[in-house]
XYZ file of C-alpha atoms in Angstrom:
675
model
C 0.000 0.000 0.000
C 2.961 2.325 0.710
C 4.188 1.657 -2.824
C 0.810 2.705 -4.264
C 0.850 5.896 -2.197
C 4.298 6.792 -3.544
C 3.146 6.151 -7.110
C 0.058 8.340 -6.614
C 2.152 11.182 -5.205
C 4.478 11.003 -8.207
C 1.565 11.052 -10.640
C -0.222 13.902 -8.873
C 2.991 15.898 -8.808
C 3.431 15.382 -12.542
C -0.154 16.512 -13.122
C 0.031 19.794 -11.301
C 3.362 20.779 -12.823
C 2.189 20.108 -16.352
C 0.598 22.453 -18.883
C -2.910 22.120 -20.295
C -3.218 22.028 -24.067
C -6.039 22.025 -26.587
C -8.445 19.185 -27.405
C -7.490 15.968 -29.172
C -8.827 14.966 -32.557
C -8.824 11.216 -33.273
C -7.803 9.888 -36.646
C -7.660 6.453 -38.176
C -4.691 4.169 -37.641
C -2.382 3.247 -40.502
C -0.297 0.755 -38.495
C -2.549 -1.915 -37.046
C -5.815 -1.540 -35.136
C -4.593 0.937 -32.542
C -6.113 4.200 -31.411
C -4.160 7.333 -32.226
C -4.790 10.942 -31.267
C -2.961 14.144 -32.114
C -3.049 17.742 -31.013
C -0.853 20.818 -31.324
C -0.178 23.757 -29.033
C 1.451 26.852 -30.454
C 3.742 28.957 -28.280
C 5.316 31.899 -30.116
C 6.774 30.396 -33.261
C 7.203 26.879 -31.825
C 4.650 24.097 -32.216
C 4.432 21.267 -29.705
C 2.624 18.300 -31.228
C 1.045 15.749 -28.928
C 0.647 12.350 -30.536
C -0.718 9.352 -28.625
C -1.052 5.765 -29.787
C -2.914 3.260 -27.568
C -3.486 -0.480 -27.827
C -3.768 -3.730 -25.934
C -3.097 -7.299 -27.034
C -5.395 -10.163 -27.872
C -5.302 -13.292 -25.715
C -2.576 -14.848 -27.868
C -0.338 -11.777 -27.421
C 0.321 -11.733 -31.169
C -1.953 -8.950 -32.422
C -2.653 -5.413 -31.312
C -6.273 -4.446 -30.707
C -7.692 -0.944 -30.541
C -7.862 0.703 -27.115
C -9.862 3.907 -27.398
C -8.835 6.718 -25.074
C -11.606 7.856 -22.751
C -11.826 11.545 -23.683
C -15.374 11.656 -25.067
C -18.336 13.268 -23.322
C -20.717 10.543 -24.504
C -21.429 8.050 -21.691
C -18.966 9.855 -19.431
C -21.591 9.834 -16.669
C -21.751 6.042 -16.597
C -19.696 5.152 -13.532
C -20.491 1.457 -13.256
C -17.757 -0.503 -15.024
C -19.910 -3.635 -15.227
C -22.588 -1.673 -17.117
C -19.990 -0.202 -19.488
C -18.933 -3.648 -20.668
C -22.365 -5.304 -20.752
C -25.812 -4.349 -21.990
C -27.323 -4.829 -18.492
C -26.319 -6.855 -15.435
C -27.670 -8.349 -12.257
C -25.610 -7.854 -9.115
C -26.068 -7.780 -5.353
C -27.412 -4.234 -5.190
C -24.272 -2.138 -4.832
C -21.664 -0.724 -7.184
C -18.529 -2.849 -7.452
C -20.081 -6.116 -6.253
C -20.379 -9.531 -7.908
C -22.381 -9.440 -11.139
C -23.327 -11.403 -14.220
C -24.733 -10.168 -17.508
C -28.369 -10.713 -18.408
C -27.101 -11.548 -21.909
C -25.802 -15.122 -22.143
C -23.144 -14.420 -24.784
C -21.623 -11.608 -22.713
C -20.893 -13.954 -19.809
C -17.383 -15.241 -19.149
C -17.527 -18.943 -20.035
C -13.755 -19.556 -19.931
C -12.462 -22.311 -17.664
C -8.794 -21.277 -17.443
C -9.144 -18.334 -15.025
C -9.445 -18.333 -11.241
C -13.138 -19.092 -10.889
C -13.797 -16.635 -8.071
C -12.684 -13.674 -10.209
C -15.197 -14.229 -13.002
C -17.954 -12.167 -11.431
C -15.607 -9.212 -10.818
C -13.875 -9.101 -14.200
C -14.840 -5.490 -15.005
C -13.223 -4.200 -11.806
C -9.745 -5.685 -12.223
C -6.770 -5.204 -14.522
C -5.563 -8.296 -16.419
C -2.619 -8.674 -18.847
C -5.030 -8.887 -21.798
C -6.764 -5.624 -20.792
C -3.698 -3.515 -19.937
C -3.311 -0.560 -22.285
C 0.062 0.325 -23.808
C 0.954 3.814 -25.020
C 3.343 5.638 -27.296
C 3.242 9.405 -26.893
C 5.315 12.434 -27.813
C 4.251 14.338 -24.675
C 3.263 13.169 -21.162
C -0.421 12.415 -20.692
C -2.319 12.341 -17.390
C -5.983 11.703 -16.622
C -7.649 12.433 -13.268
C -11.205 11.222 -12.728
C -13.342 11.465 -9.579
C -16.999 10.949 -8.661
C -19.125 10.615 -5.519
C -22.654 10.704 -4.164
C -24.066 14.191 -3.726
C -24.725 13.489 -0.030
C -21.763 11.355 1.013
C -22.645 11.034 4.696
C -23.244 8.907 6.698
C -22.744 6.415 3.860
C -20.503 7.175 0.918
C -19.728 6.155 -2.630
C -16.745 7.442 -4.573
C -14.607 6.441 -7.541
C -11.108 7.620 -8.380
C -9.154 6.869 -11.545
C -5.711 8.166 -12.508
C -3.597 7.429 -15.592
C -0.136 8.753 -16.293
C 2.022 7.827 -19.274
C 5.058 9.261 -21.003
C 7.885 8.204 -23.266
C 11.349 8.020 -21.741
C 12.785 7.771 -25.254
C 11.001 7.649 -28.626
C 11.077 3.835 -28.348
C 10.429 3.339 -24.610
C 7.195 4.206 -22.783
C 5.779 3.563 -19.326
C 2.221 3.892 -18.045
C 0.612 3.870 -14.584
C -3.083 3.157 -14.093
C -4.941 3.107 -10.769
C -8.701 2.571 -10.464
C -10.450 2.699 -7.091
C -14.099 2.133 -6.255
C -15.435 2.557 -2.711
C -19.148 2.203 -2.043
C -20.901 1.625 1.278
C -24.246 1.064 -0.404
C -27.528 2.272 1.081
C -28.359 -1.059 2.701
C -26.750 -2.605 5.783
C -23.449 -4.523 5.523
C -22.939 -4.315 1.764
C -19.867 -2.112 1.309
C -17.448 -2.877 -1.516
C -13.918 -1.680 -2.222
C -12.189 -2.465 -5.520
C -8.545 -1.619 -6.187
C -6.922 -2.133 -9.599
C -3.347 -0.949 -10.146
C -1.197 -1.642 -13.210
C 2.214 -0.613 -14.477
C 3.201 -1.204 -18.094
C 6.284 -0.575 -20.212
C 6.858 -1.143 -23.906
C 9.962 -0.957 -26.059
C 9.632 -1.026 -29.840
C 12.431 -1.050 -32.407
C 12.486 -2.354 -35.963
C 13.531 -5.900 -35.031
C 12.932 -6.290 -31.290
C 9.833 -5.407 -29.304
C 9.197 -6.006 -25.615
C 6.101 -5.451 -23.455
C 6.120 -5.686 -19.664
C 3.097 -5.445 -17.390
C 2.439 -5.730 -13.690
C -0.984 -5.563 -12.042
C -2.287 -5.860 -8.501
C -6.017 -6.212 -7.856
C -8.015 -6.490 -4.655
C -11.774 -6.835 -4.211
C -13.195 -6.486 -0.701
C -16.912 -7.116 -0.413
C -19.065 -7.195 2.691
C -21.739 -9.863 2.426
C -25.177 -9.334 3.972
C -26.986 -12.337 2.452
C -29.792 -10.106 1.171
C -32.924 -8.977 2.980
C -34.337 -11.202 5.684
C -37.821 -9.944 4.695
C -38.119 -8.913 1.045
C -41.373 -7.136 1.888
C -39.425 -4.463 3.797
C -38.994 -2.437 0.608
C -42.785 -1.951 0.516
C -42.788 -0.431 4.018
C -42.741 3.344 3.588
C -41.950 3.793 7.288
C -38.588 2.056 6.881
C -35.499 3.651 5.391
C -33.051 1.485 3.392
C -30.596 1.622 6.291
C -33.264 0.041 8.485
C -33.944 -3.062 6.377
C -32.967 -6.227 8.266
C -30.361 -8.348 6.443
C -29.165 -11.877 7.070
C -25.478 -11.406 7.796
C -23.178 -9.281 9.910
C -19.404 -9.709 9.988
C -19.221 -11.637 6.709
C -16.735 -10.644 4.030
C -15.067 -11.803 0.809
C -11.540 -10.679 -0.073
C -10.268 -11.638 -3.521
C -6.710 -10.819 -4.584
C -5.085 -11.071 -7.992
C -1.446 -10.449 -8.884
C -0.129 -10.631 -12.460
C 3.275 -10.049 -14.007
C 3.902 -10.620 -17.706
C 6.630 -10.085 -20.279
C 5.925 -10.496 -23.970
C 8.759 -10.165 -26.460
C 9.100 -10.454 -30.213
C 12.071 -10.596 -32.558
C 11.466 -10.092 -36.277
C 13.511 -11.621 -39.060
C 13.375 -9.769 -42.366
C 15.283 -7.404 -44.600
C 15.745 -3.719 -45.319
C 14.130 -2.539 -48.542
C 14.296 0.710 -50.458
C 11.088 2.713 -50.741
C 10.740 5.516 -53.255
C 8.769 8.602 -52.297
C 8.352 12.033 -53.892
C 10.939 13.533 -51.585
C 13.527 10.787 -52.139
C 14.473 7.186 -51.425
C 14.716 5.700 -47.968
C 15.050 2.270 -46.382
C 12.440 0.517 -44.283
C 12.625 -2.779 -42.427
C 10.156 -5.403 -43.728
C 9.585 -8.288 -41.246
C 9.081 -11.781 -42.669
C 9.131 -14.046 -39.605
C 8.307 -13.234 -35.976
C 9.731 -15.223 -33.058
C 7.710 -14.596 -29.887
C 7.927 -15.576 -26.247
C 5.517 -14.790 -23.413
C 6.147 -15.537 -19.761
C 3.334 -14.841 -17.334
C 2.849 -15.422 -13.625
C -0.324 -14.929 -11.637
C -1.169 -15.439 -7.985
C -4.879 -15.467 -7.074
C -6.580 -16.009 -3.735
C -10.032 -15.845 -2.181
C -10.837 -15.672 1.518
C -14.300 -15.681 3.044
C -14.966 -15.051 6.726
C -18.067 -15.221 8.924
C -18.083 -14.368 12.608
C -21.165 -16.604 12.875
C -20.916 -19.968 11.141
C -24.654 -20.054 10.419
C -26.551 -16.749 10.864
C -30.004 -17.154 12.384
C -32.864 -15.014 13.628
C -35.184 -16.047 16.442
C -38.756 -14.933 17.029
C -41.550 -16.202 19.292
C -42.625 -19.043 17.029
C -39.521 -20.432 15.350
C -35.862 -20.029 14.473
C -34.956 -19.156 10.871
C -31.566 -20.206 9.522
C -29.783 -18.878 6.469
C -30.042 -21.274 3.505
C -26.672 -22.728 2.465
C -28.182 -25.571 0.447
C -30.118 -28.780 1.067
C -27.083 -30.778 2.167
C -25.228 -27.988 3.962
C -23.190 -28.904 7.034
C -20.172 -27.630 8.968
C -17.133 -29.170 7.312
C -14.502 -27.309 9.313
C -15.880 -25.303 12.256
C -19.294 -24.774 13.865
C -18.274 -21.479 15.501
C -16.894 -19.343 12.628
C -15.949 -19.565 8.961
C -12.477 -18.909 7.494
C -12.507 -20.205 3.917
C -9.424 -19.979 1.695
C -8.692 -20.899 -1.918
C -5.441 -20.131 -3.735
C -4.183 -20.606 -7.257
C -0.783 -19.882 -8.770
C 0.040 -20.297 -12.455
C 3.312 -19.866 -14.365
C 2.892 -19.835 -18.143
C 5.526 -20.040 -20.866
C 4.351 -19.611 -24.466
C 6.639 -19.905 -27.515
C 5.362 -18.833 -30.936
C 6.587 -18.506 -34.500
C 4.675 -16.561 -37.124
C 5.334 -16.311 -40.872
C 3.909 -12.954 -41.921
C 1.918 -12.032 -44.993
C 3.917 -10.879 -48.007
C 2.568 -7.497 -49.079
C 4.142 -7.894 -52.543
C 2.056 -10.984 -53.344
C -1.622 -11.007 -54.242
C -2.420 -14.411 -52.726
C -0.743 -14.665 -49.346
C -1.576 -15.490 -45.743
C 0.228 -15.691 -42.411
C 1.009 -18.908 -40.558
C 1.496 -19.240 -36.803
C 2.514 -22.185 -34.594
C 2.828 -22.224 -30.815
C 3.807 -24.400 -27.860
C 2.862 -23.600 -24.274
C 3.066 -24.988 -20.768
C 1.199 -23.972 -17.606
C 2.533 -24.928 -14.174
C -0.248 -24.670 -11.591
C -0.550 -24.912 -7.834
C -3.970 -25.172 -6.159
C -4.576 -24.846 -2.415
C -7.662 -25.553 -0.299
C -8.216 -26.070 3.461
C -7.514 -29.425 5.037
C -10.621 -30.946 6.544
C -8.650 -33.016 9.070
C -8.935 -32.053 12.738
C -5.980 -32.291 15.115
C -5.751 -33.062 18.825
C -5.460 -29.963 21.046
C -5.811 -29.458 24.826
C -9.422 -28.465 24.096
C -10.010 -31.668 22.089
C -10.191 -32.330 18.325
C -10.207 -29.010 16.466
C -9.781 -27.723 12.937
C -6.736 -25.451 12.580
C -7.277 -22.466 10.250
C -4.580 -21.786 7.658
C -3.514 -25.422 7.150
C -3.961 -26.100 3.434
C -3.793 -29.010 1.040
C -1.592 -28.294 -1.973
C -1.849 -29.891 -5.424
C 0.544 -29.323 -8.338
C -0.815 -29.609 -11.877
C 0.306 -28.736 -15.369
C -0.955 -28.285 -18.930
C 1.078 -28.857 -22.098
C -0.515 -27.619 -25.312
C 0.236 -26.921 -28.964
C -1.625 -25.067 -31.681
C -1.546 -23.118 -34.864
C -3.330 -20.594 -37.030
C -3.472 -19.460 -40.646
C -4.911 -16.049 -41.438
C -5.356 -13.335 -44.021
C -5.176 -10.096 -42.049
C -4.624 -7.365 -44.630
C -6.798 -8.450 -47.531
C -8.899 -5.837 -49.296
C -11.488 -8.388 -50.449
C -11.828 -10.086 -47.072
C -9.933 -11.073 -43.941
C -10.127 -14.455 -42.257
C -8.424 -16.814 -39.855
C -8.554 -20.514 -38.972
C -6.899 -21.932 -35.890
C -6.867 -24.484 -33.139
C -5.377 -25.502 -29.827
C -4.835 -28.995 -28.409
C -3.808 -30.006 -24.894
C -1.271 -32.822 -25.205
C -1.135 -33.749 -21.524
C -1.869 -32.525 -18.020
C -5.057 -31.513 -16.222
C -6.715 -30.556 -19.508
C -5.357 -33.506 -21.481
C -7.226 -33.982 -24.799
C -9.078 -30.677 -24.506
C -9.218 -28.832 -27.812
C -10.657 -25.787 -29.521
C -11.109 -25.018 -33.223
C -12.171 -21.610 -34.487
C -12.658 -19.623 -37.649
C -13.552 -16.019 -38.481
C -14.360 -14.283 -41.752
C -14.907 -10.541 -42.201
C -16.088 -9.218 -45.554
C -16.314 -5.479 -46.354
C -19.272 -4.666 -48.603
C -18.393 -1.532 -50.549
C -20.825 0.679 -52.439
C -20.374 4.042 -54.107
C -21.439 5.837 -50.908
C -20.060 3.851 -47.968
C -18.856 0.502 -46.665
C -20.609 -2.046 -44.474
C -19.198 -5.229 -42.937
C -20.341 -8.847 -42.648
C -18.620 -11.002 -40.011
C -18.981 -14.748 -39.489
C -17.474 -16.608 -36.556
C -17.545 -20.238 -35.423
C -15.888 -22.073 -32.556
C -15.956 -25.687 -31.366
C -14.384 -26.741 -28.076
C -14.097 -29.666 -25.685
C -13.142 -28.390 -22.223
C -12.396 -29.860 -18.812
C -14.450 -27.993 -16.195
C -12.692 -25.505 -13.942
C -10.616 -27.068 -11.159
C -12.888 -25.657 -8.454
C -15.987 -27.157 -10.057
C -14.414 -30.593 -9.557
C -12.708 -30.086 -6.197
C -13.583 -27.732 -3.377
C -13.454 -27.618 0.406
C -14.866 -24.891 2.645
C -16.797 -24.666 5.875
C -20.220 -24.848 4.212
C -19.452 -26.628 0.938
C -17.423 -29.637 -0.079
C -17.389 -31.663 -3.281
C -15.164 -34.074 -5.151
C -16.509 -34.367 -8.685
C -15.232 -36.004 -11.828
C -17.263 -34.190 -14.457
C -17.076 -35.067 -18.138
C -15.664 -32.561 -20.585
C -18.040 -29.854 -21.812
C -18.703 -29.668 -25.555
C -19.568 -26.254 -26.979
C -20.284 -25.323 -30.590
C -20.987 -21.619 -31.090
C -21.914 -19.749 -34.266
C -22.050 -15.977 -34.706
C -23.034 -13.696 -37.565
C -23.026 -9.889 -37.560
C -23.817 -7.203 -40.115
C -22.625 -3.660 -39.412
C -23.192 -0.405 -41.273
C -21.265 2.329 -39.414
C -22.610 5.221 -41.508
C -26.157 4.355 -40.369
C -25.148 3.493 -36.784
C -26.654 0.055 -37.359
C -25.618 -3.416 -36.139
C -27.636 -6.631 -36.303
C -26.546 -10.161 -35.503
C -27.346 -13.625 -34.257
C -25.551 -16.005 -31.896
C -26.187 -19.708 -31.416
C -24.584 -22.162 -28.988
C -25.024 -25.932 -28.724
C -23.766 -27.189 -25.358
C -23.402 -30.706 -23.977
C -22.296 -31.676 -20.445
C -22.761 -28.102 -19.273
C -21.529 -27.512 -15.695
C -23.457 -25.023 -13.560
C -24.408 -24.207 -9.962
C -27.763 -25.865 -9.325
C -30.482 -25.228 -6.767
C -28.494 -27.121 -4.084
C -25.769 -24.447 -4.409
C -23.265 -26.958 -5.701
C -21.884 -27.790 -9.163
C -24.004 -30.056 -11.323
C -23.597 -31.352 -14.854
C -26.415 -31.276 -17.399
C -27.492 -34.736 -18.502
C -28.665 -33.595 -21.931
C -27.659 -31.218 -24.687
C -29.320 -27.829 -24.959
C -28.979 -24.745 -27.126
C -29.131 -20.977 -26.661
C -30.239 -18.590 -29.425
C -29.639 -14.851 -29.227
C -30.615 -12.101 -31.661
C -29.183 -8.639 -31.116
C -29.904 -5.276 -32.684
C -28.226 -1.928 -32.218
C -29.544 1.203 -33.926
C -28.782 4.838 -33.168
C -30.889 7.724 -34.479
C -29.570 11.261 -34.918
C -32.130 14.031 -35.393
C -30.105 17.216 -35.194
C -29.101 17.613 -31.541
C -31.321 14.683 -30.474
C -29.550 11.305 -30.196
C -31.403 8.047 -29.479
C -29.178 4.994 -28.909
C -30.828 1.582 -28.713
C -29.593 -1.921 -27.922
C -31.944 -4.906 -27.886
C -31.225 -8.586 -27.204
C -33.666 -11.459 -27.608
C -32.556 -14.834 -26.255
C -34.047 -18.270 -25.806
C -32.718 -21.448 -24.236
C -34.060 -24.830 -25.334
C -34.059 -25.958 -21.688
C -34.823 -24.111 -18.450
C -33.322 -26.918 -16.369
C -29.739 -25.650 -16.578
C -29.878 -21.941 -17.279
C -32.404 -19.126 -16.811
C -32.380 -16.063 -19.060
C -34.666 -13.061 -19.570
C -36.294 -13.205 -23.005
C -35.586 -9.542 -23.784
C -32.878 -7.189 -22.568
C -33.064 -3.546 -23.639
C -30.839 -0.518 -23.172
C -31.549 2.995 -24.373
C -29.793 6.326 -24.071
C -31.712 9.398 -25.242
C -30.086 12.808 -24.960
C -29.642 16.247 -26.460
C -26.093 16.939 -27.594
C -24.630 20.255 -28.714
C -22.426 23.234 -28.035
C -23.727 25.642 -25.404
C -20.827 27.975 -26.194
C -18.078 27.525 -28.798
C -15.816 25.847 -26.206
C -18.533 24.271 -24.021
C -20.248 21.029 -25.084
C -23.294 19.745 -23.216
C -25.515 16.662 -23.038
C -28.717 16.127 -21.100
C -30.781 12.979 -21.230
C -31.807 9.686 -19.691
C -30.461 6.115 -19.751
C -32.971 3.285 -19.511
C -32.286 -0.383 -18.689
C -34.874 -3.151 -18.894
C -35.037 -6.942 -18.648
C -38.184 -9.038 -18.811
C -39.290 -10.913 -15.702
C -37.661 -14.316 -15.158
C -36.254 -16.648 -12.488
C -33.001 -14.778 -11.961
C -30.120 -16.643 -10.336
C -29.665 -16.344 -6.584
C -26.325 -15.401 -5.067
C -24.180 -17.384 -2.627
C -21.992 -15.140 -0.422
C -19.714 -17.978 0.647
C -18.925 -18.976 -2.946
C -19.542 -15.509 -4.463
C -21.262 -17.380 -7.305
C -24.751 -17.199 -8.816
C -26.882 -20.361 -8.768
C -30.246 -21.523 -10.125
C -33.480 -20.941 -8.229
C -37.109 -21.605 -9.215
C -39.036 -19.704 -6.548
C -38.920 -15.992 -7.341
C -39.106 -13.975 -10.547
C -37.555 -10.527 -10.806
C -37.420 -7.901 -13.546
C -40.131 -6.484 -15.741
C -39.549 -2.840 -14.772
C -37.289 -0.110 -16.214
C -34.401 1.517 -14.387
C -33.883 5.121 -15.528
C -30.871 7.354 -14.878
C -31.210 11.082 -15.544
C -27.934 12.858 -16.411
C -26.330 16.159 -17.375
C -22.779 16.229 -18.788
C -20.525 19.143 -19.765
C -17.135 19.403 -21.461
C -14.957 22.508 -21.380
C -11.729 21.875 -23.276
C -9.976 19.196 -21.170
C -12.463 19.191 -18.295
C -15.556 16.971 -18.208
C -18.289 17.239 -15.575
C -21.439 15.247 -14.917
C -24.403 15.071 -12.575
C -26.615 11.971 -12.497
C -29.781 10.969 -10.673
C -29.603 7.157 -10.745
C -32.844 5.124 -10.706
C -34.819 8.367 -10.685
C -38.093 6.580 -11.546
C -37.974 4.785 -8.183
C -39.170 8.059 -6.627
C -42.642 7.591 -8.067
C -42.759 4.074 -9.507
C -43.091 0.475 -8.340
C -41.139 -0.333 -5.165
C -40.800 -4.046 -6.014
C -37.306 -3.611 -7.454
C -34.698 -6.354 -7.115
C -31.522 -6.974 -9.085
C -31.142 -10.496 -7.633
C -33.495 -12.461 -5.355
C -33.507 -10.759 -1.912
C -31.077 -8.081 -3.164
C -32.866 -4.783 -3.978
C -31.470 -2.213 -6.398
C -29.896 0.875 -4.841
C -32.644 3.491 -4.332
C -32.649 6.799 -6.240
C -29.358 8.624 -5.658
C -27.784 11.835 -6.918
C -24.088 11.797 -7.809
C -21.576 14.017 -9.566
C -18.070 13.750 -10.956
C -15.279 15.390 -12.919
C -12.433 14.378 -15.196
C -9.396 16.417 -16.252
C -6.865 15.481 -18.924
C -3.348 16.938 -18.968
C -0.937 16.994 -21.900
C 2.684 18.119 -21.730
């Protein structure tokens, strides 16, 4: 924590000694799918040009993907990171808490990450999401927001970015994101920390990319409302609603360090231009190596092993599942799970030849994962007080994965671009797992504009996550041997940017699906089922009036293994324009809606969502009223979240027993510094 404080002081010092310059203007990239911005600031006869290039890598660490800088006024008021990355989500009623998307195809279905991080993915910094920069002048972003009335309970967010080039070829970047929200209900505070440091070095032949990230999620667990009917009682304030738990908390930590390097083999070629002849290096073959280490842990504590409430007639106990028992201690809970993974990935890629009409790239790779998993020992030892379980004593299991794969692709074709690839696990925990995938993107050009048609298919056979097979905690214990899950997914999308129009369809056929069932334990589906999703995005621009719409329709062939709302809708309607030549403004409303369905319940001990068939939620809109302003480098917003709760239906839940935060006013500001 001292290290983070030092970093913040350095960044803040750099901010307040820097000079503010004029607004950026984005332009299209000519060197890969990266985001680039330029600006100039004239002082006397000198011109200082600020040029910023931003990108992150795909999961294979072989291709750059666009990372757009957050300098726009549009959607600036949206503070919830989970809502930024998904059309609409269910959570446990507070900002920064566990969530899952209402849209099936937005959910994280991967099995190779620490399972307990999946429902917090938007709040943490991972190697695949870290942004790299190349800039001619230092760049700093300060962003802050809070509730209008921040006492006695508070909510605030703070985000700072600082990046600058040490040399034209060497850049470093610091990024710290902090979310602190007490929530309006009892015992539901959340604190999310995400810090990352990145460096990149790029020369003609050698390129290196280093990243380090430290994440921590601290979430109080209240188990939801003891009496859901409390929200209908106008005499009660949210702080007075009775909840199940007190003294219960999840702490999830994630540490990542990664180094990705590439050496290009090729030759220098002469290029003729109007102003003369110069040489440029043309790569032919890329040799790549990635080494990555991550250390993840989850701890869950309860001061009461099984919370209960007593009244005159009976005693009510919190529901941990039909077969719940005390596996470790009947006085308190101290659950721990740890995972460490060291990955080495070696790749060779033969690049496309720009001088040939029919050409494609070829890539081969070999990788190995060394894993260590730790869970509590269930054995009790003899003490002077008798047989007792000793907290902190863990079982350790070492595992590995050895895998190979390859890909062929056409990345720079004018007619189309495509790729075909696969990955096969030769031995280890995931032995005989495989994935095959293919993508085709076809530009459709007319005399006026260009639209795009994209087709994607993937087939995989996957061993379930380690913690779905083996787990030990105070309330839950299982030792499963699930079959591999088969998944065939198909996706098609048509996009016409000039008309702000996107339409598509997604289809998945899944066999041996593993999920958390009504007993709050992993189960495996005994039959195949499918999920169909149709999605539409259309924005309308009528002068200053902008209407943005997203709609998802989805249907599962079986309700036995997964529950989904039939329709999910998101709309943003606002007026956009210049109040003064240098002052831009937006005023409008965001609306979120999901049809009523049997939404998954939430388990605090596992911080996972599980099936339930007793209570439907949804069927009502959530509306956020906002006003946003931008003056040169400064952006401001004011938002009244869930404003329709003031006069609408009070039966509002985001998960069973977890009500949505009531109507709240918040504000925030962001300031960008260049030079």
